[in-house]
PDB file of C-alpha atoms in Angstrom:
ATOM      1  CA  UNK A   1     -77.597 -63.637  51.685  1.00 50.00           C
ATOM      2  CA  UNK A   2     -74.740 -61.870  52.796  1.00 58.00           C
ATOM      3  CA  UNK A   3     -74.457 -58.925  49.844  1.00 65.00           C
ATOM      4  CA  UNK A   4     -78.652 -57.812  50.849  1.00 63.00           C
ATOM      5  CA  UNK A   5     -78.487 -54.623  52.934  1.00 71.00           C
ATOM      6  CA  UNK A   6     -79.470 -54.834  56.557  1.00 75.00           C
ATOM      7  CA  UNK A   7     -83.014 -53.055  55.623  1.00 73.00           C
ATOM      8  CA  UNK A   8     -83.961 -55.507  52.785  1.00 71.00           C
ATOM      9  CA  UNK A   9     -83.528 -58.510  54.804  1.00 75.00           C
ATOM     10  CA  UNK A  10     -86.724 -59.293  55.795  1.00 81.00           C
ATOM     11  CA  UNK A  11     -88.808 -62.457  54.914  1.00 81.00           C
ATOM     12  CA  UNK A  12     -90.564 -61.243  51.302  1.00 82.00           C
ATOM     13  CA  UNK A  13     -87.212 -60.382  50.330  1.00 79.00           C
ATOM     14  CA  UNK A  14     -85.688 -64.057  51.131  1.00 74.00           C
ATOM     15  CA  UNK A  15     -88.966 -65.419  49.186  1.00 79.00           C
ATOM     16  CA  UNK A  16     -88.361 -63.420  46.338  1.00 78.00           C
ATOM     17  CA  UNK A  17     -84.268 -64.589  45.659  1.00 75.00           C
ATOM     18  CA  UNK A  18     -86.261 -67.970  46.635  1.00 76.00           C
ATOM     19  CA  UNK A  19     -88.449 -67.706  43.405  1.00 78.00           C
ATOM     20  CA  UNK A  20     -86.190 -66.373  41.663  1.00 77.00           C
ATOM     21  CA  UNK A  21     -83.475 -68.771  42.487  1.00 75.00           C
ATOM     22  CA  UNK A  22     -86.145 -71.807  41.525  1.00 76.00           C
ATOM     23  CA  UNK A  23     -86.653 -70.104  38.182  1.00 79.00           C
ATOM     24  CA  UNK A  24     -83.629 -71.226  36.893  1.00 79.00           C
ATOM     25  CA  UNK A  25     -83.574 -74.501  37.782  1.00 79.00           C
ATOM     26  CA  UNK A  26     -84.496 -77.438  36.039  1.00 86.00           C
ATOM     27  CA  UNK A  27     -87.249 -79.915  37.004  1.00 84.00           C
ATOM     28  CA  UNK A  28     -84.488 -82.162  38.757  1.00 89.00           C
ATOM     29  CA  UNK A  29     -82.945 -79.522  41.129  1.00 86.00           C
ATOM     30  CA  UNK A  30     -86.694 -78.548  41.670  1.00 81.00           C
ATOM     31  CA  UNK A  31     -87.021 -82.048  42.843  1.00 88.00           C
ATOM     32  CA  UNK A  32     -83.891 -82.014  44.647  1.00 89.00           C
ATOM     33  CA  UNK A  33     -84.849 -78.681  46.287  1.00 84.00           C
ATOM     34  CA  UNK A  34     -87.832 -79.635  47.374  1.00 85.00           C
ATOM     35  CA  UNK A  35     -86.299 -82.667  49.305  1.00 90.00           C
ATOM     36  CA  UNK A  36     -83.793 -80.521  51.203  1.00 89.00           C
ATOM     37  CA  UNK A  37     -86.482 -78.721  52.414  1.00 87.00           C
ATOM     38  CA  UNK A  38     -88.745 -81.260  53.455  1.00 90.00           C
ATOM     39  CA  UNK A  39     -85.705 -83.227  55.293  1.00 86.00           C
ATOM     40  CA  UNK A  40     -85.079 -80.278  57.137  1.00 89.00           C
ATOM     41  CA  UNK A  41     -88.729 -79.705  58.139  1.00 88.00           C
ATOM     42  CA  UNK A  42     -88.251 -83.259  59.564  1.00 90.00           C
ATOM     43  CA  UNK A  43     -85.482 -83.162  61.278  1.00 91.00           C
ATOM     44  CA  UNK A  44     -86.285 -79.987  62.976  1.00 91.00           C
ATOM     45  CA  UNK A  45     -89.870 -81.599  64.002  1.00 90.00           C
ATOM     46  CA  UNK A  46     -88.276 -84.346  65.520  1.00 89.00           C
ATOM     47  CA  UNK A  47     -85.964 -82.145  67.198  1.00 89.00           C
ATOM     48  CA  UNK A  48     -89.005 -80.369  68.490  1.00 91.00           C
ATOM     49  CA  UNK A  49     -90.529 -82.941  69.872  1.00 90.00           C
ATOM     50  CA  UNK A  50     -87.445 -84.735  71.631  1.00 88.00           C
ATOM     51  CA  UNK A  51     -86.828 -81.667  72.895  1.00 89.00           C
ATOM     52  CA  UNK A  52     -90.093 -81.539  74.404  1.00 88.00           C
ATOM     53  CA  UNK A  53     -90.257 -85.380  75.469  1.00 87.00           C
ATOM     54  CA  UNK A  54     -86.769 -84.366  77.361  1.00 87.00           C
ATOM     55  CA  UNK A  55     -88.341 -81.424  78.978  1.00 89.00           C
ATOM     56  CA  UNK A  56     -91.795 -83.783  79.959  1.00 85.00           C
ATOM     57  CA  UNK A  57     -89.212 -86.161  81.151  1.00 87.00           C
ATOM     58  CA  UNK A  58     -87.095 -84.146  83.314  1.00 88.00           C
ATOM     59  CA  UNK A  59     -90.458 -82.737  85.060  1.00 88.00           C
ATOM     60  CA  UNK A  60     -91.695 -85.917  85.719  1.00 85.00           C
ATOM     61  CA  UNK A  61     -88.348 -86.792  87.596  1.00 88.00           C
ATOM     62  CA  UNK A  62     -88.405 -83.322  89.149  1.00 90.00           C
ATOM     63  CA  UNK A  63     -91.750 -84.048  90.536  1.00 90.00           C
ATOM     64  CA  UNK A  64     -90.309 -87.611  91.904  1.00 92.00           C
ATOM     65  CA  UNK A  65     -87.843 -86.055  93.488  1.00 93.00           C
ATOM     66  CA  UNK A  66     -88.964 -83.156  94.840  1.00 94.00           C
ATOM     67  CA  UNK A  67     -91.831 -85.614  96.881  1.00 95.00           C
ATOM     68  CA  UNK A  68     -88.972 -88.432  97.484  1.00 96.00           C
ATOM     69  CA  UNK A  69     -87.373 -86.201  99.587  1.00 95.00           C
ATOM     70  CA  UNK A  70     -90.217 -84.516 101.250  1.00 95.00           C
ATOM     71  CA  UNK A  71     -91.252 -87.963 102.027  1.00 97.00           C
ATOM     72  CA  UNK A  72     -87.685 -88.328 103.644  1.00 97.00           C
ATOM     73  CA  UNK A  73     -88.360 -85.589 105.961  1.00 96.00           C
ATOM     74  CA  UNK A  74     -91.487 -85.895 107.316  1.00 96.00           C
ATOM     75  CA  UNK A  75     -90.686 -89.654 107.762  1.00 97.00           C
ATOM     76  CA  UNK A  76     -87.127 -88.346 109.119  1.00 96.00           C
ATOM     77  CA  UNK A  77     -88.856 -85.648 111.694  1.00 95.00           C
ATOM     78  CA  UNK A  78     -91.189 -88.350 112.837  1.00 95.00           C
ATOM     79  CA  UNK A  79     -89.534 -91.585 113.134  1.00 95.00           C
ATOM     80  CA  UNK A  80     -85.532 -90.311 113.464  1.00 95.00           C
ATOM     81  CA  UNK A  81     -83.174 -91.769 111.183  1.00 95.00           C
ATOM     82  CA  UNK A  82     -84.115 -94.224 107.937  1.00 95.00           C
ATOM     83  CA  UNK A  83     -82.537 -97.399 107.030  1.00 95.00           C
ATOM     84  CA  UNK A  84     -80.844 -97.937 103.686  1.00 96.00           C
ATOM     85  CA  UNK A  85     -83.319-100.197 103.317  1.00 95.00           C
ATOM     86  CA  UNK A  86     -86.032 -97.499 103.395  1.00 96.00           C
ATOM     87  CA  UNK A  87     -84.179 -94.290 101.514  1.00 96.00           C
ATOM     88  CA  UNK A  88     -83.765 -97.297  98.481  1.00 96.00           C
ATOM     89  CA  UNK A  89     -87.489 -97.592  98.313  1.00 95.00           C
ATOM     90  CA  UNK A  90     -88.192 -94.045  98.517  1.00 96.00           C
ATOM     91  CA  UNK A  91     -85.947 -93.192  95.854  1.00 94.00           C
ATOM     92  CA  UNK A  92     -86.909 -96.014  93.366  1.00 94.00           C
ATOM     93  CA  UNK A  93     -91.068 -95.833  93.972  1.00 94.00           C
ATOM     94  CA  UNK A  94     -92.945 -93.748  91.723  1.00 93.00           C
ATOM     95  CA  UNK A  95     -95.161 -90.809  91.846  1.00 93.00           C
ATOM     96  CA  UNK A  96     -98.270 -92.486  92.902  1.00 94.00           C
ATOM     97  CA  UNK A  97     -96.644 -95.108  95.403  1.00 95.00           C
ATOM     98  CA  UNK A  98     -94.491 -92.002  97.034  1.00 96.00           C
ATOM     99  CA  UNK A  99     -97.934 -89.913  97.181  1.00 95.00           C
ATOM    100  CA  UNK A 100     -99.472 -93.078  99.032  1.00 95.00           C
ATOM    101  CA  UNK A 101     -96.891 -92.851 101.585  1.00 96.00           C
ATOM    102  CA  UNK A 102     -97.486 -89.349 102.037  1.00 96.00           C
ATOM    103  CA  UNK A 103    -101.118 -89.715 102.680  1.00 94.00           C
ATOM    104  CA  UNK A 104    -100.043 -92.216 105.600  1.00 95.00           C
ATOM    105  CA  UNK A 105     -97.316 -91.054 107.443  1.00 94.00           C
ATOM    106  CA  UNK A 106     -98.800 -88.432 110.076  1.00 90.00           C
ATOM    107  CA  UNK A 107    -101.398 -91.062 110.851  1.00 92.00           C
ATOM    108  CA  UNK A 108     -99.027 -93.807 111.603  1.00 95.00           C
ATOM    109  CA  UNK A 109     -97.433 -94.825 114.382  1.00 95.00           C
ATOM    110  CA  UNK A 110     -94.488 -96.669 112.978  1.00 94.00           C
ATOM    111  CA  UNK A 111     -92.594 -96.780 109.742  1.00 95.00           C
ATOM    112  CA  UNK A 112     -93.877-100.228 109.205  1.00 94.00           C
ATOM    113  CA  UNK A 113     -97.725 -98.937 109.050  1.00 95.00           C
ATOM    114  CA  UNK A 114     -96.249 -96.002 106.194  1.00 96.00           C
ATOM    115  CA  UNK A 115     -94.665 -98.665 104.357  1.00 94.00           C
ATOM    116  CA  UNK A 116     -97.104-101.827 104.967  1.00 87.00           C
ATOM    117  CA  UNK A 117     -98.666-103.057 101.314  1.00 76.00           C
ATOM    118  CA  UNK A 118    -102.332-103.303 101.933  1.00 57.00           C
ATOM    119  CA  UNK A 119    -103.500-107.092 100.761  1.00 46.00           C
ATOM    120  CA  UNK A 120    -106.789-107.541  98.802  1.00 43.00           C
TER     121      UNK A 120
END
């Protein structure tokens, strides 16, 4: 709506050339019309929402992270310098494993008690 002055661009304005604009159409490009519309109303919901799964997703391996490598350091300033061995399973364990460790390692005496899988 390039030719509408600056102060009668506002949203009643667009809905009026809208009406308008569906006046003359027949009951086909009504149809059509219609369809455009709803295909862009989903697409930009899905676009919505895998923009919001991306941003969930990024937190969650923010969050892993960010406790990986606290982990790291209080293991680190503790026990000295960490394996390969040990880094690897830092940095593939998940949230709840990595928070286990956490709870453990200033009561242990030794990496292995941090690290050692209880048995039921």
């Amino acid at each position: 709506m390039k030719f509408i002055p600056e102060r009668l661009n506002t949203p009643s304005i667009h809905q009026a050339f809208d009406m308008i604009n569906e006046a003359g159409m027949s009951a086909e490009e009504l149809e059509q019309q219609h369809k455009r519309r709803e295909f862009i109303f989903m697409q930009r919901d899905a676009l919505e929402k895998a923009q919001a799964d991306g941003w969930a997703e990024g937190k969650a391996e923010g969050v892993q992270t960010g406790e990986a490598l606290a982990l790291q350091r209080l293991l680190h300033k503790r026990f000295g310098a960490l394996s390969a061995e040990i880094l690897h399973r830092i940095t593939t364990a998940s949230v709840a494993q990595i928070d286990d460790w956490l709870d453990r390692v200033l009561g242990a005496a030794s990496l292995e008690e941090v690290f050692h899988e209880a048995r039921h």
